[in-house]
Amino acid sequence: MTTDTAATSAKPSREAPPAESKALRKAGDWARRAPLLPALIFVIVMTQLPFAATLVISFMNWNAYYPDERGFAGFDNFARVFTDTNTRQAVVVTIVLTVAVVLISLVLGLLIAMLLDRKFLGRGIVRTMMITPFLIVPVAAALLWKHALYNPEYGLFNGLLTTVFGDNAPQPDWITNNPLWAIIVALVWQWTPFMMLILLAGLQSRPLDVVEAARIDGASSWQIFRHMTLPHLRQYIELSGLLGAIYVVQNFDHVFTITSGGLGTANLPYFIYQTFYTAQDYGRASAAGVVVVLGTLIIAMAALRTVFTIFKEESR
Amino acid sequence: MSEQTVTGPAADDEAATKAHLAKVGKPEGPRNNRLLTLLAWVVGLLFVAPVLWMVLTSFHSETDAASNPPHWFAPLSLEGYKSFFGAGPWPPLLNSLTASVVSTVLVLLLAFPAAYALSIRPVKKWTDVMFFFLSTKMLPIVAGLLPIYLFAQQFRLLDTIWLLIILYTSMNLPIAIWMLQSFLAEVPAEMLEAAQVDGAGLIRTLRSIIAPVVMPGLASAALICFIFSWNELLLARVLTGTVAGTAPVFLTGFVTSQGLFLAQVCAASLVVSLPVLAAGFAAQDKLVQGLSMGAVK
């Protein structure tokens, strides 16, 4: 019976004969594929074509301000991407930003997830409070940090310093003093809930009876954490870290809003935006785009593999 | 309490275990619990504090909002909201609403049949197809932006809401397919067999049999897609302008043109975030599944 249902097409072929003909099975295959095709074709057209075009343009001399000089450039754009100090700076900023945000929010997210995994009064409310930063529109969040918190004259941080230390309190200019950290902190605030949510789901999928048994057997909290919780969480840590990395690598909103890429905080997405939108250097922007994709590919491969493992386990 | 009530032959042993359990922080330990509750609340409040500050500031007058040290208990005022709504935010808010809602509907229309083809009676190599979809989500948008811009310029699609709708649809389609696939996989086989015996076609099966069962899944996929579209800045910033500009684009432009009016900025940020906050709180438990693209339930 199972083979029968499996062989029947999505469109009911009314009383399929016991031995289905090849032609019929083929028709069934197509009926099965049909519902998938619109989505598949749409996604291929919308994602693969633009990137293929970017790849082509990355090998071209193409600056909208000098339309006559358009032509094949070979690897010039790439050479410029790797030798230009601004681009190299953008690469470094992207790496520092991504690694710092992901690592800090991952550790914070893990600690908070372990806290929220326990039963306590008002757990639902605390969980909701924790999620809130993630639900503020990114631009709005960046504006909030820039103007309402960091602002040296009337931001909350300096306001609190005045409240605590009086009129002679130090009034640092948070963004100017540490521009990259200003962005990192704002991003960590927004991404910690993301890490926390996935890790909490991981913690709650842990078989509790085994943990309980280990505890009765006299295993210490640290031992349980080290040898049971952490191995179980590994996949979830990898998943949240990699997904977070994929989003943070692409971050544009915070860099654009908080510093506008100034003070040495332009990351690659902002740099590409600037090169193409302001400088109109299409060739170089595309080459930088290709570099971002290659970089992301490394993270993405690892992310895909992790998702794949979890996916396989769950659909078993 | 529990430590004192333990008596009898095995008391020593049990008491030792209990004491040990209390030491290692078993949830039931009352003092431990109180400490834990306190800590959790402090952490939660710390994270929500910037948002609370934004709410408070948005209801202050500009002079009170811009004071240092802060005037916590300054009289409430709607000045910030008045100036925000006076600045003409309705077209951008409507653009955001149109782009998010229409693209979400399109996503569901495309994703639902696709998820069907990937879960119930799956096509061959369906896992490969699933991973192809996921891999497109990991392609940085910025790497395809220029060709899209040039194409839109060529075909006079710049600054139209349709361009954004199409792009948001392709941006969210993989997420929706992943989410819906995991929901559809849980539809009981008997129901589908019954539908087949009754001679229901694909569209009928999807509409009358599967859709009602996976309604919660459809709803949470829709909310996630809505949130992502509503939040998007880069595409909207590059591809739209005065006509089709969305709320995030308006927010950035609005702040630079108005200068620093803190109450106004806070009010604006809050109003723009409100739909996402509502959708997010409503879909709290499904948020994880959406964010991890269905990999974690």
Coordinates of C-alpha atoms in Angstrom, one line a residue:
Chain A
M1 CA 0.0 0.0 0.0
T2 CA 2.8 2.4 0.8
T3 CA 4.4 1.8 -2.5
D4 CA 1.1 2.4 -4.1
T5 CA 0.6 5.8 -2.5
A6 CA 4.1 6.7 -3.2
A7 CA 3.7 5.9 -6.9
T8 CA 0.4 7.7 -7.3
S9 CA 0.7 11.1 -8.8
A10 CA -0.4 14.3 -7.0
K11 CA -3.2 14.5 -9.4
P12 CA -5.3 11.4 -8.6
S13 CA -4.9 8.9 -11.4
R14 CA -8.1 7.1 -10.4
E15 CA -7.6 3.4 -9.7
A16 CA -4.0 3.1 -10.8
P17 CA -3.4 -0.3 -12.3
P18 CA -1.3 -2.6 -10.2
A19 CA 1.6 -2.5 -12.6
E20 CA 2.0 1.2 -13.6
S21 CA 3.3 1.9 -17.0
K22 CA 6.4 3.9 -17.4
A23 CA 4.6 6.6 -19.2
L24 CA 2.1 7.0 -16.4
R25 CA 4.8 7.1 -13.8
K26 CA 6.5 9.8 -15.8
A27 CA 3.3 11.8 -15.9
G28 CA 3.1 11.3 -12.2
D29 CA 6.6 12.7 -11.7
W30 CA 5.7 15.8 -13.6
A31 CA 2.5 16.3 -11.6
R32 CA 4.6 16.0 -8.6
R33 CA 7.1 18.5 -9.8
A34 CA 4.6 21.0 -11.1
P35 CA 3.7 22.6 -7.7
L36 CA 7.4 23.1 -7.0
L37 CA 8.4 24.7 -10.3
P38 CA 7.0 28.2 -9.9
A39 CA 8.9 28.8 -6.7
L40 CA 12.0 27.2 -8.0
I41 CA 12.1 29.1 -11.2
F42 CA 11.3 32.3 -9.5
V43 CA 14.1 31.9 -7.0
I44 CA 16.7 30.9 -9.7
V45 CA 15.8 33.9 -11.8
M46 CA 15.8 36.3 -8.9
T47 CA 19.0 35.2 -7.1
Q48 CA 21.3 33.4 -9.6
L49 CA 20.9 35.8 -12.5
P50 CA 21.8 39.0 -10.6
F51 CA 24.8 37.4 -9.1
A52 CA 25.9 36.0 -12.5
A53 CA 25.6 39.6 -13.8
T54 CA 27.6 40.9 -10.9
L55 CA 30.3 38.4 -11.7
V56 CA 30.4 39.6 -15.3
I57 CA 30.5 43.3 -14.3
S58 CA 33.3 42.6 -11.9
F59 CA 35.6 41.9 -14.8
M60 CA 34.6 45.1 -16.6
N61 CA 35.8 48.7 -16.5
W62 CA 32.6 50.4 -15.8
N63 CA 32.1 53.7 -14.1
A64 CA 28.9 55.5 -14.8
Y65 CA 30.8 58.8 -14.7
Y66 CA 33.0 57.7 -17.6
P67 CA 30.7 55.8 -19.9
D68 CA 33.2 55.9 -22.8
E69 CA 35.7 53.8 -20.9
R70 CA 33.5 50.8 -20.5
G71 CA 35.3 47.5 -21.5
F72 CA 36.9 44.4 -20.3
A73 CA 39.2 44.8 -17.3
G74 CA 40.4 41.4 -16.5
F75 CA 41.4 41.1 -12.9
D76 CA 42.0 44.8 -12.4
N77 CA 39.0 45.3 -10.2
F78 CA 40.0 42.5 -8.0
A79 CA 43.6 43.7 -7.8
R80 CA 42.2 47.1 -6.8
V81 CA 39.9 45.5 -4.2
F82 CA 42.8 43.8 -2.6
T83 CA 45.4 46.6 -2.8
D84 CA 43.1 49.6 -2.1
T85 CA 43.5 50.6 1.6
N86 CA 39.8 51.5 1.9
T87 CA 38.7 48.1 0.7
R88 CA 41.2 46.3 2.9
Q89 CA 40.0 48.3 5.8
A90 CA 36.4 47.3 4.9
V91 CA 37.4 43.7 4.9
V92 CA 39.0 44.0 8.3
V93 CA 36.1 45.9 9.7
T94 CA 33.7 43.3 8.4
I95 CA 35.6 40.5 10.0
V96 CA 36.1 42.3 13.3
L97 CA 32.4 43.3 13.4
T98 CA 31.1 39.9 12.6
V99 CA 33.3 37.9 14.9
A100 CA 32.9 40.3 17.8
V101 CA 29.1 40.5 17.5
V102 CA 28.6 36.8 16.9
L103 CA 30.9 35.7 19.7
I104 CA 29.7 38.2 22.3
S105 CA 26.0 37.7 21.6
L106 CA 26.5 33.9 21.4
V107 CA 28.1 33.8 24.9
L108 CA 25.5 36.2 26.3
G109 CA 22.7 34.3 24.6
L110 CA 23.9 31.0 26.0
L111 CA 24.1 32.3 29.6
I112 CA 20.6 33.9 29.3
A113 CA 19.1 30.8 27.7
M114 CA 20.4 28.7 30.6
L115 CA 18.9 31.2 33.0
L116 CA 15.5 31.1 31.1
D117 CA 15.6 27.4 30.9
R118 CA 15.0 27.2 34.7
K119 CA 11.6 27.7 36.2
F120 CA 11.1 31.0 38.0
L121 CA 8.4 33.5 38.7
G122 CA 7.4 35.5 35.6
R123 CA 9.5 33.5 33.2
G124 CA 7.2 34.3 30.3
I125 CA 7.5 38.1 31.0
V126 CA 11.3 38.0 31.2
R127 CA 11.4 36.0 28.0
T128 CA 9.2 38.6 26.3
M129 CA 11.4 41.4 27.6
M130 CA 14.4 39.6 26.3
I131 CA 12.9 39.2 22.8
T132 CA 11.9 42.8 22.5
P133 CA 15.3 44.2 21.2
F134 CA 15.1 41.7 18.3
L135 CA 11.6 43.1 17.4
I136 CA 12.7 46.7 17.0
V137 CA 13.1 47.6 13.3
P138 CA 16.9 47.6 12.8
V139 CA 17.0 51.2 11.5
A140 CA 14.9 52.3 14.4
A141 CA 17.2 50.4 16.8
A142 CA 20.3 52.0 15.3
L143 CA 18.6 55.5 15.6
L144 CA 17.7 54.7 19.2
W145 CA 21.3 53.9 20.1
K146 CA 22.8 56.8 18.2
H147 CA 20.5 59.5 19.4
A148 CA 18.8 58.4 22.6
L149 CA 21.6 56.5 24.2
Y150 CA 25.0 57.4 22.8
N151 CA 24.4 61.2 22.2
P152 CA 27.1 63.0 24.2
E153 CA 24.7 65.9 25.1
Y154 CA 21.4 64.3 25.9
G155 CA 21.9 60.6 25.5
L156 CA 20.8 58.3 28.3
F157 CA 24.3 57.1 29.1
N158 CA 25.8 60.5 29.8
G159 CA 22.5 61.5 31.5
L160 CA 23.0 58.5 33.9
L161 CA 26.6 59.6 34.5
T162 CA 25.4 63.0 35.4
T163 CA 22.7 61.6 37.7
V164 CA 25.2 59.4 39.5
F165 CA 28.4 61.6 39.6
G166 CA 26.8 65.0 39.5
D167 CA 27.7 68.0 37.3
N168 CA 31.4 67.1 37.0
A169 CA 30.7 63.7 35.6
P170 CA 32.7 62.6 32.6
Q171 CA 30.7 63.1 29.4
P172 CA 32.4 60.9 26.8
D173 CA 31.4 61.0 23.2
W174 CA 30.7 57.3 22.8
I175 CA 30.5 57.1 19.1
T176 CA 33.5 59.2 18.3
N177 CA 35.7 57.6 20.9
N178 CA 35.0 54.0 19.9
P179 CA 33.0 54.1 16.6
L180 CA 33.3 50.4 15.9
W181 CA 32.4 49.4 19.4
A182 CA 29.4 51.7 19.3
I183 CA 28.1 49.6 16.4
I184 CA 29.1 46.3 18.0
V185 CA 27.3 47.0 21.2
A186 CA 24.1 48.1 19.4
L187 CA 24.3 44.9 17.3
V188 CA 25.0 42.7 20.3
W189 CA 21.9 44.1 21.9
Q190 CA 19.8 43.2 18.9
W191 CA 21.3 39.8 18.2
T192 CA 21.6 38.3 21.7
P193 CA 17.9 37.5 21.7
F194 CA 18.2 35.6 18.4
M195 CA 21.0 33.5 19.9
M196 CA 19.1 33.1 23.1
L197 CA 15.9 31.9 21.3
I198 CA 17.6 29.2 19.3
L199 CA 19.8 28.0 22.2
L200 CA 16.7 28.0 24.5
A201 CA 14.9 25.8 22.0
G202 CA 18.0 23.5 22.0
L203 CA 18.1 23.4 25.8
Q204 CA 14.4 22.5 26.0
S205 CA 14.8 19.7 23.5
R206 CA 17.3 18.1 25.9
P207 CA 16.1 14.7 27.4
L208 CA 15.5 15.8 31.0
D209 CA 15.3 12.3 32.5
V210 CA 18.9 11.6 31.6
V211 CA 20.1 14.9 33.2
E212 CA 18.0 14.0 36.2
A213 CA 19.6 10.6 36.4
A214 CA 23.1 12.0 36.1
R215 CA 22.3 14.4 38.9
I216 CA 21.0 11.6 41.2
D217 CA 24.3 9.8 40.4
G218 CA 26.1 12.7 41.8
A219 CA 27.3 14.5 38.8
S220 CA 28.1 18.2 39.5
S221 CA 26.4 21.0 37.6
W222 CA 29.6 21.7 35.8
Q223 CA 30.0 18.0 34.8
I224 CA 26.4 17.9 33.5
F225 CA 27.0 21.1 31.6
R226 CA 30.3 20.1 30.2
H227 CA 29.5 16.5 29.3
M228 CA 25.8 16.5 28.6
T229 CA 24.4 20.0 27.9
L230 CA 27.2 21.3 25.9
P231 CA 27.5 18.3 23.5
H232 CA 23.8 18.4 23.0
L233 CA 23.8 22.2 22.4
R234 CA 26.8 22.0 20.0
Q235 CA 24.6 21.9 16.9
Y236 CA 22.4 24.7 18.2
I237 CA 25.5 26.8 19.1
E238 CA 26.9 26.2 15.6
L239 CA 23.6 26.9 13.9
S240 CA 22.8 30.2 15.8
G241 CA 26.4 31.3 15.4
L242 CA 26.5 30.6 11.7
L243 CA 23.1 32.1 10.9
G244 CA 24.0 35.1 13.0
A245 CA 27.2 35.4 11.1
I246 CA 25.4 35.3 7.8
Y247 CA 23.1 38.2 8.9
V248 CA 25.8 40.3 10.6
V249 CA 28.2 40.0 7.6
Q250 CA 25.5 41.6 5.6
N251 CA 24.8 44.3 8.1
F252 CA 24.0 47.6 6.5
D253 CA 21.5 49.3 8.7
H254 CA 23.6 49.9 11.7
V255 CA 26.7 51.0 9.9
F256 CA 24.7 53.3 7.7
T257 CA 22.7 54.8 10.6
I258 CA 25.2 55.1 13.4
T259 CA 28.4 56.3 11.7
S260 CA 27.5 56.4 7.9
G261 CA 30.7 54.3 7.4
G262 CA 32.8 57.2 8.8
L263 CA 35.6 56.9 11.4
G264 CA 36.8 53.8 9.8
T265 CA 33.7 51.7 10.3
A266 CA 32.7 51.0 6.7
N267 CA 32.1 47.3 6.3
L268 CA 32.0 45.6 3.0
P269 CA 28.2 46.0 2.4
Y270 CA 28.4 49.7 3.2
F271 CA 31.6 50.0 1.1
I272 CA 29.9 48.3 -1.9
Y273 CA 26.8 50.5 -1.4
Q274 CA 29.1 53.6 -1.4
T275 CA 31.2 52.5 -4.4
F276 CA 28.3 51.8 -6.5
Y277 CA 25.7 54.3 -5.3
T278 CA 27.9 57.3 -4.6
A279 CA 31.1 56.7 -6.6
Q280 CA 29.2 54.9 -9.4
D281 CA 32.2 52.6 -9.9
Y282 CA 30.2 49.6 -11.1
G283 CA 33.2 47.4 -11.9
R284 CA 34.9 47.8 -8.5
A285 CA 31.7 47.5 -6.6
S286 CA 30.9 44.3 -8.3
A287 CA 34.4 42.9 -7.6
A288 CA 33.9 43.7 -3.9
G289 CA 30.5 42.0 -4.1
V290 CA 32.1 38.9 -5.5
V291 CA 34.6 38.9 -2.7
V292 CA 31.8 39.2 -0.1
V293 CA 30.1 36.2 -1.7
L294 CA 33.3 34.2 -1.6
G295 CA 33.7 35.1 2.1
T296 CA 30.1 34.3 2.9
L297 CA 30.3 31.1 1.0
I298 CA 32.8 29.7 3.6
I299 CA 30.4 30.5 6.4
A300 CA 27.4 29.4 4.4
M301 CA 28.9 26.0 3.7
A302 CA 29.4 25.4 7.3
A303 CA 25.9 26.7 8.1
L304 CA 24.3 24.5 5.5
R305 CA 26.1 21.4 6.8
T306 CA 25.0 22.1 10.4
V307 CA 21.4 22.7 9.3
F308 CA 21.6 19.5 7.2
T309 CA 22.7 17.5 10.3
I310 CA 19.9 18.8 12.4
F311 CA 17.4 18.5 9.6
K312 CA 18.4 14.8 9.0
E313 CA 18.1 14.0 12.6
E314 CA 14.7 15.6 12.9
S315 CA 13.2 14.0 9.9
R316 CA 14.4 10.5 10.9
Chain B
M1 CA 11.4 23.0 53.9
S2 CA 12.1 19.6 52.3
E3 CA 15.4 19.2 54.1
Q4 CA 13.7 19.3 57.5
T5 CA 10.9 16.8 56.8
V6 CA 13.3 14.0 55.8
T7 CA 13.6 11.4 58.5
G8 CA 14.0 7.7 58.7
P9 CA 16.6 5.1 57.9
A10 CA 17.8 6.4 54.6
A11 CA 17.6 10.0 55.8
D12 CA 21.4 10.5 55.8
D13 CA 21.7 9.4 52.3
E14 CA 18.7 11.3 51.1
A15 CA 19.6 14.4 53.0
A16 CA 23.0 14.3 51.4
T17 CA 21.6 14.0 48.0
K18 CA 19.1 16.8 48.7
A19 CA 21.8 19.1 50.1
H20 CA 23.9 18.3 47.1
L21 CA 21.0 19.0 44.8
A22 CA 20.4 22.3 46.5
K23 CA 24.1 23.2 46.2
V24 CA 24.2 22.4 42.5
G25 CA 21.2 24.6 41.9
K26 CA 18.2 22.4 41.4
P27 CA 15.3 24.6 40.4
E28 CA 13.2 23.8 43.5
G29 CA 15.7 25.2 46.0
P30 CA 13.8 28.2 47.4
R31 CA 16.7 30.6 48.1
N32 CA 18.4 29.7 44.9
N33 CA 15.1 30.2 43.1
R34 CA 14.7 33.7 44.5
L35 CA 18.3 34.6 43.4
L36 CA 17.7 33.1 40.0
T37 CA 14.4 35.0 39.6
L38 CA 16.1 38.3 40.6
L39 CA 19.0 37.7 38.2
A40 CA 16.7 36.8 35.3
W41 CA 14.6 39.9 35.9
V42 CA 17.6 42.1 36.1
V43 CA 18.9 40.7 32.8
G44 CA 15.5 41.0 31.2
L45 CA 15.0 44.6 32.3
L46 CA 18.5 45.5 31.2
F47 CA 17.8 44.3 27.7
V48 CA 14.4 46.0 27.5
A49 CA 15.6 49.2 29.2
P50 CA 16.6 51.0 25.9
V51 CA 13.1 50.3 24.5
L52 CA 11.5 51.5 27.7
W53 CA 13.6 54.6 27.5
M54 CA 12.5 55.1 23.9
V55 CA 8.9 54.9 25.0
L56 CA 9.4 57.3 27.8
T57 CA 11.3 59.8 25.7
S58 CA 8.8 59.7 22.9
F59 CA 6.1 60.9 25.4
H60 CA 8.2 63.8 26.6
S61 CA 8.4 67.3 25.2
E62 CA 11.5 68.0 23.2
T63 CA 13.0 70.2 25.9
D64 CA 12.4 67.5 28.6
A65 CA 13.7 64.8 26.2
A66 CA 16.9 66.6 25.6
S67 CA 17.8 67.3 29.2
N68 CA 20.9 66.1 31.0
P69 CA 20.5 64.7 33.6
P70 CA 17.2 63.0 32.4
H71 CA 13.9 64.3 33.6
W72 CA 12.4 61.0 34.5
F73 CA 9.1 62.3 35.7
A74 CA 8.6 65.2 33.3
P75 CA 5.0 65.7 32.2
L76 CA 3.9 63.6 29.4
S77 CA 3.5 65.2 26.0
L78 CA 2.4 64.1 22.5
E79 CA 4.7 66.7 20.9
G80 CA 7.0 64.0 19.4
Y81 CA 4.1 62.1 17.9
K82 CA 2.5 65.3 16.6
S83 CA 5.6 66.3 14.7
F84 CA 6.2 62.8 13.4
F85 CA 2.7 62.5 12.0
G86 CA 3.0 66.1 10.8
A87 CA 6.0 65.2 8.7
G88 CA 3.8 63.1 6.4
P89 CA 4.7 59.5 7.3
W90 CA 1.6 58.0 5.8
P91 CA 2.8 57.4 2.3
P92 CA 5.9 55.6 3.4
L93 CA 4.0 53.6 6.1
L94 CA 1.5 52.6 3.4
N95 CA 4.3 51.7 1.0
S96 CA 5.8 49.4 3.7
L97 CA 2.4 47.9 4.4
T98 CA 1.7 47.3 0.7
A99 CA 5.2 45.8 0.0
S100 CA 5.1 43.6 3.1
V101 CA 1.6 42.4 2.8
V102 CA 1.5 41.8 -1.0
S103 CA 4.9 40.1 -1.0
T104 CA 3.9 37.9 2.0
V105 CA 0.8 36.8 0.1
L106 CA 2.9 36.1 -3.0
V107 CA 5.4 34.1 -0.9
L108 CA 2.7 32.0 0.6
L109 CA 1.1 31.3 -2.9
L110 CA 4.4 30.1 -4.2
A111 CA 5.7 28.4 -1.1
F112 CA 2.7 26.4 -0.1
P113 CA 2.6 24.2 -3.3
A114 CA 6.4 24.0 -3.3
A115 CA 6.4 22.9 0.3
Y116 CA 3.8 20.3 -0.7
A117 CA 6.0 19.0 -3.4
L118 CA 8.9 18.8 -0.9
S119 CA 7.1 17.1 1.9
I120 CA 4.0 15.0 1.0
R121 CA 4.9 12.7 -1.8
P122 CA 8.2 14.5 -2.3
V123 CA 9.9 14.9 -5.6
K124 CA 13.2 13.0 -6.1
K125 CA 16.2 14.6 -4.5
W126 CA 13.9 16.8 -2.4
T127 CA 16.6 17.5 0.2
D128 CA 18.9 18.9 -2.5
V129 CA 16.1 21.3 -3.6
M130 CA 15.6 22.3 0.0
F131 CA 19.2 23.1 0.4
F132 CA 19.3 25.0 -2.8
F133 CA 16.6 27.3 -1.5
L134 CA 18.4 27.8 1.8
S135 CA 21.7 28.5 0.1
T136 CA 20.1 31.4 -1.8
K137 CA 19.2 33.0 1.5
M138 CA 22.9 33.0 2.4
L139 CA 23.8 35.0 -0.7
P140 CA 24.4 38.6 0.4
I141 CA 21.8 40.8 -1.1
V142 CA 24.4 43.5 -1.7
A143 CA 26.2 41.2 -4.2
G144 CA 23.3 41.2 -6.6
L145 CA 22.1 44.8 -6.0
L146 CA 23.9 46.5 -8.9
P147 CA 22.5 44.4 -11.7
I148 CA 19.0 44.7 -10.1
Y149 CA 19.5 48.4 -10.0
L150 CA 20.6 48.6 -13.6
F151 CA 17.8 46.4 -14.8
A152 CA 15.2 48.4 -12.9
Q153 CA 16.7 51.6 -14.3
Q154 CA 16.5 50.2 -17.9
F155 CA 12.8 49.2 -17.5
R156 CA 11.8 52.2 -15.5
L157 CA 11.0 50.2 -12.4
L158 CA 13.1 52.3 -10.0
D159 CA 11.0 53.9 -7.3
T160 CA 8.0 51.6 -7.8
I161 CA 6.5 49.5 -5.1
W162 CA 6.3 46.5 -7.5
L163 CA 10.0 46.1 -7.7
L164 CA 10.2 45.9 -4.0
I165 CA 7.4 43.5 -3.8
I166 CA 9.1 41.1 -6.3
L167 CA 12.4 41.4 -4.5
Y168 CA 10.9 40.9 -1.0
T169 CA 9.1 37.8 -2.4
S170 CA 12.4 36.2 -3.5
M171 CA 14.1 37.3 -0.3
N172 CA 11.5 35.5 1.9
L173 CA 10.5 32.6 -0.3
P174 CA 13.3 30.2 1.0
I175 CA 12.4 30.9 4.6
A176 CA 8.7 30.2 4.0
I177 CA 9.4 27.0 2.1
W178 CA 11.6 25.7 4.9
M179 CA 9.0 26.6 7.5
L180 CA 6.0 25.2 5.6
Q181 CA 7.9 22.1 4.6
S182 CA 8.3 21.1 8.3
F183 CA 4.7 21.9 9.0
L184 CA 3.3 20.0 6.0
A185 CA 5.5 16.9 6.9
E186 CA 3.3 16.6 10.0
V187 CA 0.0 16.3 8.2
P188 CA -1.3 12.8 8.8
A189 CA -1.1 10.5 5.8
E190 CA -4.6 9.2 6.3
M191 CA -6.2 12.5 5.6
L192 CA -4.4 12.8 2.3
E193 CA -5.4 9.2 1.4
A194 CA -9.0 10.0 2.2
A195 CA -8.8 13.1 0.0
Q196 CA -7.4 11.0 -2.8
V197 CA -10.1 8.3 -2.5
D198 CA -12.6 11.2 -2.8
G199 CA -10.9 12.2 -6.0
A200 CA -9.7 15.7 -4.8
G201 CA -7.3 17.4 -7.2
L202 CA -4.1 19.1 -6.1
I203 CA -5.6 22.6 -5.6
R204 CA -8.6 21.2 -3.8
T205 CA -6.3 19.1 -1.6
L206 CA -4.2 22.0 -0.7
R207 CA -7.0 24.4 -0.1
S208 CA -9.6 22.2 1.7
I209 CA -7.5 19.5 3.3
I210 CA -4.0 20.7 4.1
A211 CA -4.5 24.5 4.5
P212 CA -6.9 24.2 7.5
V213 CA -4.5 21.7 9.3
V214 CA -1.4 23.8 8.8
M215 CA -3.1 27.2 9.4
P216 CA -0.8 28.0 12.4
G217 CA 2.2 27.2 10.3
L218 CA 1.0 29.4 7.5
A219 CA 0.2 32.2 9.9
S220 CA 3.7 32.1 11.5
A221 CA 5.4 31.9 8.1
A222 CA 3.4 34.9 7.1
L223 CA 4.4 36.9 10.2
I224 CA 8.1 36.1 9.7
C225 CA 7.9 37.2 6.0
F226 CA 6.1 40.3 7.0
I227 CA 8.7 41.2 9.7
F228 CA 11.6 40.7 7.3
S229 CA 10.0 42.8 4.5
W230 CA 9.0 45.5 6.9
N231 CA 12.5 45.8 8.4
E232 CA 14.4 45.8 5.1
L233 CA 16.4 49.0 4.4
L234 CA 19.2 48.4 1.8
L235 CA 17.1 47.4 -1.2
A236 CA 14.5 50.1 -0.4
R237 CA 17.1 52.7 0.1
V238 CA 18.8 52.0 -3.2
L239 CA 15.8 51.2 -5.4
T240 CA 13.1 53.6 -4.2
G241 CA 13.0 57.3 -3.6
T242 CA 10.2 59.8 -3.1
V243 CA 7.3 57.8 -4.4
A244 CA 7.8 54.2 -3.2
G245 CA 10.0 54.9 -0.2
T246 CA 9.2 52.6 2.7
A247 CA 9.0 53.4 6.4
P248 CA 12.7 52.5 7.2
V249 CA 13.8 54.8 4.3
F250 CA 11.6 57.5 5.6
L251 CA 13.1 57.1 9.1
T252 CA 16.6 57.6 7.9
G253 CA 15.8 60.6 5.7
F254 CA 13.5 62.1 8.3
V255 CA 16.1 62.2 11.0
T256 CA 18.7 63.9 8.8
S257 CA 16.3 66.5 7.5
Q258 CA 14.7 67.3 10.8
G259 CA 17.9 67.4 12.8
L260 CA 18.0 66.1 16.3
F261 CA 14.6 66.1 17.9
L262 CA 14.9 63.3 20.3
A263 CA 11.2 62.9 21.2
Q264 CA 10.3 62.9 17.6
V265 CA 13.0 60.3 16.7
C266 CA 11.8 58.1 19.5
A267 CA 8.2 58.4 18.5
A268 CA 9.0 57.7 14.9
S269 CA 11.1 54.7 15.7
L270 CA 8.4 53.3 17.9
V271 CA 5.6 53.8 15.5
V272 CA 7.6 52.1 12.7
S273 CA 8.5 49.2 15.0
L274 CA 5.0 48.8 16.3
P275 CA 3.8 46.3 13.6
V276 CA 6.9 44.2 14.0
L277 CA 6.5 44.2 17.8
A278 CA 2.9 43.1 17.5
A279 CA 3.7 40.4 15.0
G280 CA 6.7 39.2 16.9
F281 CA 4.9 38.9 20.2
A282 CA 2.0 37.2 18.5
A283 CA 4.3 34.6 16.9
Q284 CA 6.7 34.3 19.8
D285 CA 6.8 30.5 20.0
K286 CA 7.1 30.2 16.2
L287 CA 9.7 32.8 16.0
V288 CA 12.5 30.3 16.5
Q289 CA 11.4 28.1 13.7
G290 CA 11.2 31.0 11.3
L291 CA 14.5 32.5 12.3
S292 CA 16.4 29.2 12.0
M293 CA 14.5 28.5 8.8
G294 CA 12.7 25.6 10.2
A295 CA 15.9 23.8 11.3
V296 CA 14.9 24.1 15.0
K297 CA 11.4 23.4 16.2

